[in-house]
Amino acid sequence: MAALLCGSGAARAFEKGAGRRWPKVAPPQSPRISHIIEQLGRQRDDSYSWMKFIPAEGERTRGNLSEAVAAMLKAENDYADAILAPLADERQRLLDAMLTRSSSDMAAPALEKDGWSYESAKPAGAAHAVYTRRKKGGGAQELVDEGERAAGHSYFRSTGHQPSPDHRYFAWAEDVIGNDRHRICIRDNQSGEVRTVVGKDAYGYGGLVFAPSSRWLFWIWRDAHNRPTRLYRTSVDGKTTDLVYEEKDPAIFMQVKRTAADGFVALTLAGPETAEVRLISAADETAEPSVVWPRKAGVRYEIDEWNGGLVALTDADAAFDMALLRLDPKSFRTLATLVPHRAGTPILQLQPFAAALVRLERVDGLHRLVVLDADGSERAIAFDDPAYSIELLPDQDYSAASVMIVHQSPKSPRRWIRIDLASGKQTIVQQQAVAGFDPDDYVVERLFAPAPDGEMVPITLLSRRDAPKDCKAPLLQYGYGAYGVPSDPEFSVPALALVDRGWRYAIAHVRGGSEKGRRWFLGGRKFTKRNSFTDFIACAEFLAAKGYTARGKVVAYGLSAGGLLVSASMNIAPTLWGGVIAQVPFVDMLNTMSDGAHPLVPLFRPDWGDPLADPKAYDYIASISPYENVRAAPYPPLLCTAGLKDDRVAYWEPAKLVAEVRHRSTSGNPALLATDMDSGHQGSADLKSEYRQKALFWAFAMRCV
């Protein structure tokens, strides 16, 4: 009997009872209006193209939507509310469990620089943090109270918090609209005055940095398509702003930083397959940036400084998992190879210190920390967890004698560990407090599922220690698998809340991510993208075959490009899944990649292909795009979310998918669209909002199975 339930029997049992799980509420019926598109000699009918709305100017808001779109979104939200209404008590119980676990202080240790300690913490019951600093032996000085900054706004998210090198100023970027277009503020720590030096249209994610002299703020501007395209230099008093550089290629993104020893401001211009770094010397902060290496197709690199010179992390000369080179700081020519290329051991990040160069890399898919001394000797810092994640904290003091990292695993809360650069001694500085939590109650396993082509796909699995392998446990399987972005095994209070209810929580490290190096990424990209989907399916089938769960009891969950992953997997194997949760999902691939005005399309053509110019790319995208491949089949319950102001994955992508699934599904299961009318690709940055959404997802998953 157990073997039967692990297989198709469980799925059939689920289908038989599915109709009783949901309220009998008639779903909206969005009209199908023929819209023929001719492209590269091909023809398609986008029957829901009318759902797409772009205002003539400005951003989408509740007030400027077309009548048809406004009515559609309202009807979808009303329907979702009605279907999800019976879950209210379960959602509240889940939310309470998450908040109870997170009731203690979760603030990171202070960032220490030049005798100053900078820290942030959320006051009891508050949704947003207060940033402070103090001198040794002195009292705390408040820098910014984000609760006050957020007051009166339905959305608030901030980023880029940093002191100036001389500690007189403190800067940050904040978004009070939800469209990822930031304003930049500077606080004068002597007078307490806060100035908005950039009123709008700034790029906050790696897009602002003080000059080494503290006299200027370098920042990046976003154009009308939301692309970061210009670097400006603004005086800290806000009175003078100069254009430093403008990028004309829409396939290039920009980030700006100071190098580790404050010798340069570095502007990195990068696409998926090329890069160029321009340096501004601290000796002349108003000079034109100098190009280190001119951009070249197929060559990526990053620049920092260490030990009196420059270092380059690059894939030049076929070093696809990166090599580390030493460069002359004036001529930029290569002087030595510090770390040669090692296939399958990608170098992920550098943190230079005067005493040593620390790097984060992967071995067999797991993080490893290595300390390199100036004499070329090195030593690895080991961790013995079956699956874990290491984070190198940014903005560390170059003169420090130790490096600060964060270590965590699905059963180990975040631990801030100081590692002595000379001895390797580890000291736990602080640990995330989790109320009512005993790590011995849980077990983390690292498993490998065989893909159809023989590749072994890593899985991180979190279970209660007492959970039997009898095919009875429902399981939530998360995946992303795009852009080389890994899904690292991190600690998650929401995941614990789900596992405590008898579930298992799995992360499928499918191709398209970089868990096994760049070749793992390339194996799930462009014309090999289907591997991501078959990997994800293989993971679920493997977990069912091994008794961890059963077919029909796995709920798939993906975010953004992960929404593409779970939706495409749903199309391929609809009866495998008990339910599907697609958060702001990229699912209208063919139409979106055919939109040259989309802010991300030029940048990501190397990842997906160009259906405007390449017939092969058109045909391949058409064969895998979730919206284009919905078919007559018994689809599982589907929950999609969207943000009205999202410029990355617009609301009409999940709206189209939901309408098409509803039109073609033979199961009678609900297909839901829940649109946040005040947010973009991300929700407002407060923990309760995040947990509230996870509580909705988990309650939906529980009802599914």
XYZ file of C-alpha atoms in Angstrom:
705
model
C 0.000 0.000 0.000
C 2.814 2.422 0.863
C 4.460 1.861 -2.519
C 1.174 2.626 -4.253
C 0.697 5.881 -2.351
C 4.232 6.990 -3.287
C 3.237 6.730 -6.909
C 0.246 7.621 -9.023
C -2.299 6.327 -6.510
C -1.790 9.329 -4.252
C -2.284 11.673 -7.185
C -5.520 9.917 -8.178
C -6.761 10.092 -4.588
C -5.974 13.768 -4.518
C -7.838 14.460 -7.766
C -10.890 12.586 -6.503
C -11.221 14.778 -3.425
C -9.927 18.020 -4.854
C -13.300 19.565 -5.580
C -14.298 19.418 -1.902
C -11.289 21.438 -0.775
C -12.347 24.806 -2.160
C -15.428 27.040 -1.896
C -17.821 26.799 -4.814
C -17.273 30.282 -6.181
C -17.504 30.996 -9.886
C -14.148 32.311 -11.204
C -13.855 35.422 -13.371
C -13.990 34.695 -17.078
C -11.580 37.027 -18.822
C -12.551 37.518 -22.462
C -10.370 35.911 -25.107
C -9.835 38.532 -27.790
C -7.902 37.399 -30.819
C -4.626 39.305 -31.292
C -2.535 37.861 -34.115
C 1.201 38.535 -33.961
C 3.407 37.928 -37.022
C 7.071 37.458 -36.168
C 9.955 35.896 -38.120
C 7.501 34.112 -40.403
C 5.689 32.672 -37.411
C 2.205 33.486 -36.186
C 0.695 33.348 -32.716
C -2.578 34.477 -31.199
C -2.130 36.260 -27.861
C -5.752 36.146 -26.728
C -5.073 37.993 -23.474
C -2.820 40.739 -24.830
C -5.475 43.269 -23.805
C -4.421 42.729 -20.169
C -1.186 44.643 -20.771
C -1.399 48.270 -19.700
C 1.426 50.818 -19.847
C 0.465 54.425 -19.056
C 1.407 57.113 -21.536
C 3.690 58.607 -18.909
C 4.621 57.941 -15.317
C 3.987 54.751 -13.387
C 0.994 52.488 -13.165
C -1.298 53.345 -10.292
C -4.747 52.364 -9.160
C -6.010 55.632 -10.596
C -4.689 55.490 -14.147
C -5.498 51.903 -15.109
C -7.738 51.319 -18.087
C -11.290 50.422 -17.170
C -10.955 46.870 -18.475
C -7.717 46.154 -16.622
C -8.948 47.726 -13.384
C -12.099 45.593 -13.538
C -10.088 42.450 -14.311
C -7.665 42.928 -11.410
C -10.480 43.696 -8.994
C -12.430 40.625 -10.083
C -9.336 38.443 -9.717
C -8.536 39.811 -6.250
C -12.152 39.377 -5.145
C -12.172 35.788 -6.394
C -8.854 35.000 -4.720
C -10.151 36.478 -1.483
C -13.284 34.318 -1.668
C -11.397 31.101 -2.397
C -8.808 31.800 0.289
C -11.291 33.012 2.929
C -11.577 29.601 4.671
C -7.820 29.708 5.240
C -7.994 32.768 7.503
C -7.589 30.898 10.784
C -4.747 28.743 9.456
C -2.993 31.805 8.048
C -3.222 33.521 11.409
C -1.852 30.478 13.231
C 1.075 30.287 10.833
C 1.753 34.012 11.109
C 1.642 33.845 14.904
C 4.072 30.915 14.897
C 6.514 32.837 12.696
C 6.293 36.036 14.698
C 6.675 34.153 17.985
C 9.845 32.508 16.735
C 11.157 35.911 15.623
C 10.182 37.832 18.736
C 13.776 38.191 19.916
C 16.317 40.700 18.615
C 17.648 39.606 15.197
C 19.965 42.565 14.614
C 23.425 41.941 13.216
C 26.503 42.890 15.247
C 27.786 46.410 14.857
C 29.988 47.286 11.883
C 33.192 48.613 13.379
C 35.308 51.173 11.522
C 37.891 53.631 12.792
C 36.640 53.409 16.366
C 32.991 53.839 15.368
C 30.351 51.132 15.703
C 27.389 51.248 13.299
C 24.331 49.127 13.932
C 20.635 48.793 13.260
C 17.820 47.180 15.221
C 14.061 47.048 15.173
C 12.441 48.360 18.356
C 9.980 45.983 19.990
C 6.860 45.738 17.873
C 8.273 47.941 15.115
C 8.234 47.072 11.414
C 11.303 49.101 10.462
C 14.810 49.523 11.838
C 16.531 52.381 13.605
C 20.151 52.993 12.534
C 22.592 54.260 15.150
C 26.307 54.696 15.768
C 28.501 55.114 18.814
C 32.093 55.791 19.743
C 33.731 53.374 22.151
C 32.567 54.294 25.614
C 29.974 56.750 24.300
C 26.231 56.752 23.925
C 24.241 55.843 20.820
C 23.619 58.537 18.214
C 20.522 58.011 16.090
C 21.189 58.254 12.356
C 17.827 57.355 10.816
C 14.536 56.051 12.162
C 12.983 54.196 9.246
C 9.666 53.944 11.025
C 9.450 57.742 10.818
C 10.625 57.700 7.186
C 7.971 55.118 6.298
C 5.110 56.954 8.033
C 2.369 57.972 5.617
C 3.591 55.674 2.842
C 1.900 52.418 1.874
C 5.282 51.120 0.698
C 8.791 51.563 2.072
C 12.060 49.778 1.294
C 15.578 51.088 1.829
C 19.074 49.997 0.867
C 22.676 51.160 0.573
C 23.137 52.417 4.170
C 26.726 53.601 4.646
C 28.908 56.054 6.545
C 31.283 58.325 4.699
C 34.994 57.456 5.069
C 35.485 60.408 7.436
C 32.294 59.431 9.369
C 30.777 62.880 9.095
C 27.928 61.729 6.841
C 25.545 58.799 6.585
C 23.733 57.979 3.325
C 21.003 55.620 2.179
C 18.534 55.100 -0.686
C 14.809 54.631 -0.139
C 11.841 53.686 -2.305
C 8.467 54.989 -1.102
C 6.558 54.080 -4.262
C 7.310 50.406 -4.945
C 8.856 50.774 -8.408
C 12.554 50.342 -7.458
C 13.298 53.984 -8.269
C 14.985 55.464 -5.228
C 15.666 58.813 -3.692
C 18.992 59.279 -1.899
C 19.369 60.946 1.474
C 22.455 62.135 3.361
C 22.587 62.943 7.060
C 25.169 65.420 8.304
C 26.214 63.857 11.597
C 27.536 67.145 12.939
C 24.360 69.159 12.483
C 21.812 66.331 12.335
C 20.402 67.750 9.090
C 19.034 65.224 6.589
C 19.199 66.285 2.952
C 17.552 64.563 -0.003
C 20.377 64.969 -2.503
C 18.695 62.897 -5.234
C 14.941 63.321 -5.344
C 14.020 60.427 -7.634
C 15.123 57.926 -10.270
C 18.244 56.670 -8.469
C 19.335 53.029 -8.551
C 19.827 51.899 -4.977
C 21.132 48.337 -5.282
C 24.884 48.808 -5.455
C 24.194 52.209 -6.939
C 25.634 54.718 -4.438
C 28.950 55.225 -2.677
C 30.887 58.029 -1.014
C 34.133 59.170 -2.587
C 37.286 58.364 -0.566
C 37.526 62.066 0.400
C 33.910 62.080 1.695
C 33.311 65.230 -0.384
C 31.212 63.532 -3.062
C 28.558 60.889 -3.450
C 28.701 58.821 -6.642
C 25.319 57.479 -7.640
C 23.569 55.762 -10.559
C 20.509 57.073 -12.389
C 17.751 54.983 -13.969
C 16.295 55.976 -17.351
C 12.656 55.908 -18.445
C 12.933 52.149 -19.023
C 14.193 51.674 -15.443
C 17.680 50.795 -16.660
C 20.710 52.103 -14.728
C 22.527 54.106 -17.408
C 24.353 57.096 -15.891
C 26.887 57.658 -13.122
C 26.693 61.056 -11.403
C 28.883 62.754 -8.819
C 27.014 64.968 -6.335
C 28.578 67.092 -3.612
C 27.514 66.104 -0.111
C 25.740 69.437 0.302
C 23.646 68.598 -2.760
C 24.563 71.795 -4.579
C 26.719 70.394 -7.383
C 25.986 67.419 -9.613
C 28.114 66.328 -12.560
C 27.640 63.555 -15.095
C 30.609 61.180 -14.854
C 29.691 58.490 -17.361
C 26.744 57.469 -19.552
C 26.263 53.958 -20.906
C 24.575 53.637 -24.313
C 24.294 49.852 -24.503
C 20.916 48.753 -23.036
C 22.361 45.278 -22.411
C 24.771 46.635 -19.768
C 24.009 47.159 -16.090
C 26.035 49.324 -13.714
C 27.263 49.172 -10.124
C 29.589 51.480 -8.213
C 31.753 50.902 -5.128
C 34.956 51.989 -3.396
C 37.815 49.527 -3.566
C 38.855 47.906 -0.305
C 41.674 50.286 0.673
C 39.782 53.387 -0.533
C 42.237 53.911 -3.369
C 39.596 54.084 -6.107
C 35.946 54.412 -6.970
C 35.144 51.496 -9.287
C 32.312 51.600 -11.826
C 31.523 48.085 -13.052
C 29.665 47.792 -16.345
C 28.489 44.247 -16.928
C 26.223 42.062 -18.990
C 25.769 38.294 -18.821
C 28.825 37.662 -21.027
C 30.980 40.784 -20.807
C 32.285 43.369 -18.351
C 34.288 46.555 -18.124
C 35.585 48.348 -15.025
C 36.371 52.065 -14.941
C 38.402 53.432 -12.044
C 38.476 56.908 -10.523
C 41.562 57.439 -8.390
C 41.265 58.861 -4.882
C 44.053 61.227 -5.931
C 41.736 62.932 -8.460
C 38.075 62.278 -7.780
C 36.838 64.587 -10.556
C 38.968 62.972 -13.280
C 37.569 60.901 -16.132
C 37.347 57.206 -15.221
C 40.146 55.006 -16.570
C 39.243 51.733 -18.298
C 41.055 48.734 -16.816
C 40.379 46.314 -19.691
C 38.084 47.300 -22.590
C 34.979 45.133 -22.694
C 35.273 42.007 -24.794
C 32.569 39.504 -25.630
C 32.924 36.426 -23.470
C 35.200 38.008 -20.851
C 33.901 38.989 -17.416
C 35.928 40.532 -14.632
C 35.790 42.469 -11.355
C 38.452 44.714 -9.824
C 39.500 45.386 -6.238
C 42.741 46.373 -4.526
C 45.025 44.472 -2.172
C 48.607 44.488 -0.967
C 49.520 47.739 -2.724
C 48.084 46.800 -6.111
C 44.959 45.719 -7.941
C 43.432 42.265 -8.149
C 41.153 40.996 -10.918
C 38.659 38.157 -10.606
C 38.123 37.031 -14.199
C 37.087 34.254 -16.566
C 39.530 35.395 -19.280
C 41.509 32.692 -21.096
C 38.793 30.044 -20.591
C 38.828 30.371 -16.777
C 35.063 29.823 -16.706
C 34.996 29.272 -12.916
C 37.242 32.333 -12.397
C 40.928 32.941 -11.747
C 42.481 35.593 -9.502
C 45.168 37.843 -10.989
C 47.412 40.593 -9.633
C 47.536 43.763 -11.760
C 49.791 46.783 -11.952
C 47.754 49.705 -10.494
C 48.899 52.111 -13.243
C 49.253 50.115 -16.449
C 46.684 47.439 -15.483
C 48.850 44.703 -16.971
C 48.864 41.273 -15.340
C 51.784 40.735 -12.939
C 50.956 37.316 -11.499
C 48.310 34.630 -11.079
C 47.330 34.482 -7.427
C 44.789 31.663 -7.764
C 44.613 29.680 -11.020
C 41.408 28.486 -12.612
C 40.036 25.245 -11.131
C 37.108 23.770 -13.021
C 34.212 23.033 -10.677
C 35.581 25.256 -7.895
C 34.159 28.682 -8.716
C 35.420 31.763 -6.886
C 32.368 33.754 -5.825
C 33.562 36.787 -3.862
C 36.657 38.588 -2.562
C 37.165 40.497 0.691
C 40.614 42.120 0.803
C 42.294 43.127 4.072
C 45.727 44.601 4.670
C 46.714 41.365 6.416
C 45.261 38.860 3.927
C 42.885 38.323 1.015
C 39.763 36.329 1.866
C 37.800 34.582 -0.849
C 34.511 32.683 -0.888
C 34.346 29.734 -3.272
C 32.423 26.492 -3.786
C 33.686 22.936 -3.523
C 31.222 20.188 -4.479
C 28.519 22.839 -4.455
C 29.122 23.971 -0.856
C 30.714 27.200 0.303
C 34.315 27.313 1.460
C 36.283 30.228 2.886
C 39.997 30.571 2.047
C 42.514 33.041 3.516
C 45.405 33.988 1.198
C 48.504 35.632 2.693
C 50.805 38.017 0.838
C 53.493 35.293 0.624
C 51.116 33.042 -1.336
C 50.312 30.633 1.478
C 46.648 29.925 2.120
C 44.369 28.010 4.449
C 40.751 26.944 4.192
C 38.175 27.526 6.927
C 36.088 24.369 7.233
C 32.482 23.714 8.245
C 31.075 20.211 8.556
C 27.318 20.719 8.122
C 25.736 18.596 5.356
C 24.343 21.758 3.793
C 25.011 25.351 4.809
C 25.610 28.882 3.564
C 28.395 31.398 4.237
C 28.040 35.129 3.684
C 30.989 37.513 3.544
C 29.743 40.766 5.045
C 30.383 43.919 2.991
C 32.127 47.148 4.017
C 34.560 45.560 6.478
C 37.470 47.620 7.759
C 40.506 47.038 5.513
C 42.825 47.310 8.513
C 40.959 44.687 10.574
C 42.840 41.623 11.799
C 39.771 39.392 11.385
C 36.995 38.778 8.893
C 33.319 38.677 9.844
C 31.089 36.090 8.192
C 27.547 34.801 8.613
C 27.093 31.042 8.779
C 23.674 29.393 8.633
C 21.882 26.239 7.557
C 18.214 25.263 7.357
C 18.444 24.037 10.987
C 21.080 26.499 12.238
C 20.110 30.154 12.772
C 22.382 32.882 11.510
C 25.675 33.042 13.406
C 28.013 35.996 13.025
C 31.513 34.558 13.323
C 34.759 36.508 13.575
C 37.691 34.593 12.081
C 41.221 35.653 12.955
C 43.172 36.139 9.726
C 46.452 34.941 11.232
C 45.356 31.900 13.227
C 41.989 30.973 11.717
C 40.432 30.939 15.187
C 36.651 31.277 15.064
C 34.701 33.333 17.603
C 30.901 33.455 17.556
C 30.077 37.126 18.044
C 26.312 36.852 17.892
C 23.612 34.362 17.004
C 20.104 34.884 15.784
C 17.793 34.197 18.700
C 14.867 31.953 17.778
C 12.282 31.448 20.498
C 11.211 27.901 21.292
C 13.681 26.385 18.850
C 15.878 23.336 19.375
C 18.053 22.449 16.371
C 18.154 18.817 17.494
C 14.461 18.574 16.611
C 15.355 18.885 12.914
C 17.545 17.128 10.400
C 19.105 18.499 7.218
C 19.989 16.122 4.400
C 21.920 16.707 1.211
C 20.559 14.379 -1.462
C 21.132 13.916 -5.182
C 18.397 13.181 -7.704
C 19.273 11.620 -11.068
C 18.151 13.822 -13.963
C 16.953 12.211 -17.222
C 20.353 12.841 -18.842
C 22.302 11.365 -15.926
C 23.292 14.584 -14.122
C 22.945 14.442 -10.352
C 20.833 17.332 -9.042
C 21.540 18.442 -5.444
C 18.637 18.706 -3.009
C 18.685 20.299 0.435
C 15.971 18.742 2.599
C 14.701 19.931 5.997
C 12.562 17.590 8.103
C 11.532 17.045 11.685
C 13.888 14.465 13.139
C 10.976 12.202 14.034
C 9.378 12.353 10.554
C 9.101 8.817 9.098
C 9.828 8.009 5.447
C 6.438 6.435 4.759
C 5.290 8.502 1.762
C 2.749 10.319 3.939
C 4.414 13.685 4.526
C 3.465 16.551 2.240
C 6.450 18.452 0.896
C 7.061 21.965 -0.374
C 9.748 22.110 -3.075
C 11.399 25.446 -3.829
C 13.536 26.260 -6.841
C 14.917 29.165 -8.882
C 17.457 28.020 -11.479
C 18.249 31.121 -13.548
C 20.937 33.753 -14.223
C 23.510 31.693 -12.329
C 21.849 32.703 -9.047
C 22.208 29.918 -6.460
C 19.528 28.838 -4.000
C 21.741 28.557 -0.943
C 20.546 26.498 2.059
C 19.710 29.281 4.499
C 17.841 29.386 7.785
C 14.172 30.259 7.407
C 11.627 30.833 10.155
C 8.759 30.361 7.653
C 10.247 27.018 6.563
C 10.345 25.904 10.212
C 6.700 26.891 10.668
C 5.770 24.654 7.746
C 7.939 21.717 8.829
C 6.481 21.941 12.337
C 3.087 21.211 10.777
C 4.248 17.824 9.470
C 5.727 18.972 6.166
C 9.140 18.604 4.622
C 10.868 21.543 2.939
C 13.148 20.922 -0.044
C 15.378 23.185 -2.126
C 16.027 21.799 -5.611
C 19.401 23.133 -6.832
C 18.542 22.794 -10.514
C 20.625 23.737 -13.532
C 20.469 27.404 -14.410
C 21.804 28.235 -10.961
C 25.518 28.068 -10.188
C 25.661 25.602 -7.298
C 28.052 23.357 -9.254
C 29.906 26.110 -11.105
C 29.385 28.019 -14.337
C 28.783 24.860 -16.362
C 25.813 24.128 -14.100
C 24.487 27.569 -15.006
C 25.088 27.121 -18.726
C 23.390 23.721 -18.606
C 20.086 25.397 -17.755
C 20.305 28.507 -19.906
C 18.984 29.528 -23.320
C 18.742 26.403 -25.521
C 19.304 24.089 -22.541
C 16.704 25.806 -20.327
C 14.404 22.806 -20.374
C 16.971 21.025 -18.185
C 15.924 23.284 -15.302
C 12.367 22.002 -15.549
C 13.246 18.316 -15.930
C 15.720 18.661 -13.031
C 12.947 20.099 -10.853
C 10.568 17.298 -11.805
C 13.306 14.711 -11.204
C 13.826 16.049 -7.673
C 10.147 15.666 -6.794
C 9.997 12.174 -8.295
C 13.165 11.141 -6.457
C 11.817 12.377 -3.105
C 8.583 10.457 -3.677
C 10.439 7.306 -4.735
C 12.553 7.434 -1.566
C 9.497 7.723 0.673
C 9.989 11.316 1.789
C 6.650 12.257 0.197
C 4.326 11.056 -2.564
C 3.277 12.148 -6.015
C 0.402 14.580 -5.669
C 1.619 15.682 -2.219
C 4.402 17.966 -3.463
C 3.623 21.684 -3.696
C 5.993 23.597 -6.000
C 7.047 27.129 -5.071
C 9.075 29.584 -7.140
C 9.742 33.321 -7.212
C 10.228 35.456 -10.357
C 12.329 33.304 -12.719
C 11.574 30.535 -10.228
C 7.935 31.129 -11.130
C 8.881 30.195 -14.692
C 10.497 27.028 -13.308
C 7.450 25.835 -11.359
C 4.921 26.869 -14.010
C 6.793 25.115 -16.825
C 7.180 22.030 -14.586
C 3.428 22.187 -13.981
C 2.769 22.142 -17.730
C 5.057 19.152 -18.259
C 3.802 17.060 -15.312
C 0.530 18.524 -14.016
C -0.472 15.488 -11.931
C 2.864 15.318 -10.085
C 2.074 18.424 -8.053
C -0.431 18.869 -5.268
C -0.328 22.627 -5.897
C 1.807 25.364 -7.426
C 2.737 28.745 -5.941
C 4.236 31.225 -8.403
C 5.289 34.528 -6.829
C 5.601 37.423 -9.337
C 6.374 34.773 -11.989
C 8.102 35.293 -15.348
C 5.716 33.181 -17.434
C 4.914 35.150 -20.615
C 8.392 34.548 -22.028
C 7.764 34.857 -25.746
C 5.898 38.149 -25.582
C 8.204 39.682 -22.982
C 11.428 38.712 -24.773
C 9.882 40.174 -27.946
C 9.485 43.557 -26.219
C 12.649 45.556 -26.895
C 11.433 48.382 -24.644
C 11.306 46.153 -21.567
C 13.992 47.286 -19.087
C 15.564 43.834 -18.741
C 15.145 42.316 -22.208
C 18.346 43.667 -23.822
C 20.381 42.617 -20.783
C 19.036 39.079 -20.619
C 18.924 38.104 -24.297
C 22.074 35.975 -23.770
C 20.157 34.067 -21.076
C 16.922 33.456 -22.965
C 17.590 34.188 -26.645
C 16.288 36.877 -29.011
C 12.960 35.901 -30.598
C 12.930 39.183 -32.521
C 15.994 38.241 -34.586
C 16.690 34.521 -34.154
C 14.148 31.958 -35.444
C 15.787 29.216 -33.369
C 15.353 31.307 -30.218
C 11.739 32.049 -31.145
C 10.922 28.375 -31.595
C 12.702 27.286 -28.410
C 11.066 29.935 -26.229
C 7.692 29.106 -27.785
C 8.241 25.459 -26.837
C 8.887 26.145 -23.128
C 7.085 29.398 -22.221
C 4.458 28.530 -19.584
C 1.745 30.767 -21.035
C 2.125 29.357 -24.547
C 2.185 25.730 -23.382
C -0.872 25.408 -21.163
C -2.820 22.415 -22.420
C -5.961 20.433 -21.710
C -4.921 18.559 -18.566
C -5.931 18.146 -14.898
C -3.994 21.083 -13.468
C -3.339 21.364 -9.737
C -4.482 24.384 -7.717
C -2.436 27.413 -8.796
C -1.733 30.588 -6.815
C 0.042 33.444 -8.605
C 0.929 36.820 -7.146
C 1.756 40.120 -8.841
C 2.676 43.709 -8.030
C 0.907 46.453 -9.945
C 4.051 48.609 -10.131
C 6.396 45.777 -11.058
C 8.607 46.747 -14.010
C 10.600 43.506 -13.908
C 7.762 40.994 -14.215
C 4.580 42.869 -15.000
C 1.230 41.844 -13.516
C -0.128 40.767 -16.915
C 2.274 37.800 -17.082
C 0.662 35.852 -14.211
C -2.749 37.263 -15.185
C -2.441 35.673 -18.632
C -1.217 32.368 -17.218
C -4.053 32.153 -14.703
C -6.645 32.931 -17.377
C -5.203 30.319 -19.740
C -4.997 27.616 -17.058
C -8.552 28.393 -16.037
C -9.626 28.127 -19.697
C -7.937 24.770 -20.399
C -7.712 22.855 -17.120
C -9.877 19.747 -16.815
C -9.578 19.361 -13.029
C -11.849 22.077 -11.684
C -9.100 23.191 -9.323
C -8.851 26.958 -8.744
C -6.327 29.158 -10.496
C -5.828 32.358 -8.494
C -4.230 35.733 -9.117
C -3.574 37.991 -6.108
C -2.236 41.423 -7.083
C -0.719 43.850 -4.576
C -1.888 47.219 -5.874
C 0.788 49.150 -3.951
C 3.981 47.188 -4.607
C 6.387 46.250 -7.360
C 8.568 43.160 -7.695
C 9.198 43.183 -3.944
C 6.855 43.805 -1.074
C 7.352 46.499 1.514
C 10.431 45.757 3.632
C 9.024 44.772 6.985
C 9.141 41.330 8.517
C 5.438 41.096 9.258
C 4.554 41.725 5.607
C 6.975 39.008 4.513
C 5.631 36.525 7.047
C 2.044 37.384 6.223
C 2.662 36.429 2.600
C 4.442 33.211 3.560
C 1.548 32.340 5.872
C -0.799 32.727 2.896
C 1.409 30.495 0.739
C 1.714 27.792 3.382
C -1.994 27.808 4.202
C -2.757 27.485 0.486
C -0.301 24.579 0.238
C -1.928 22.857 3.215
C -5.362 23.126 1.653
C -3.983 21.743 -1.612
C -2.824 18.442 -0.103
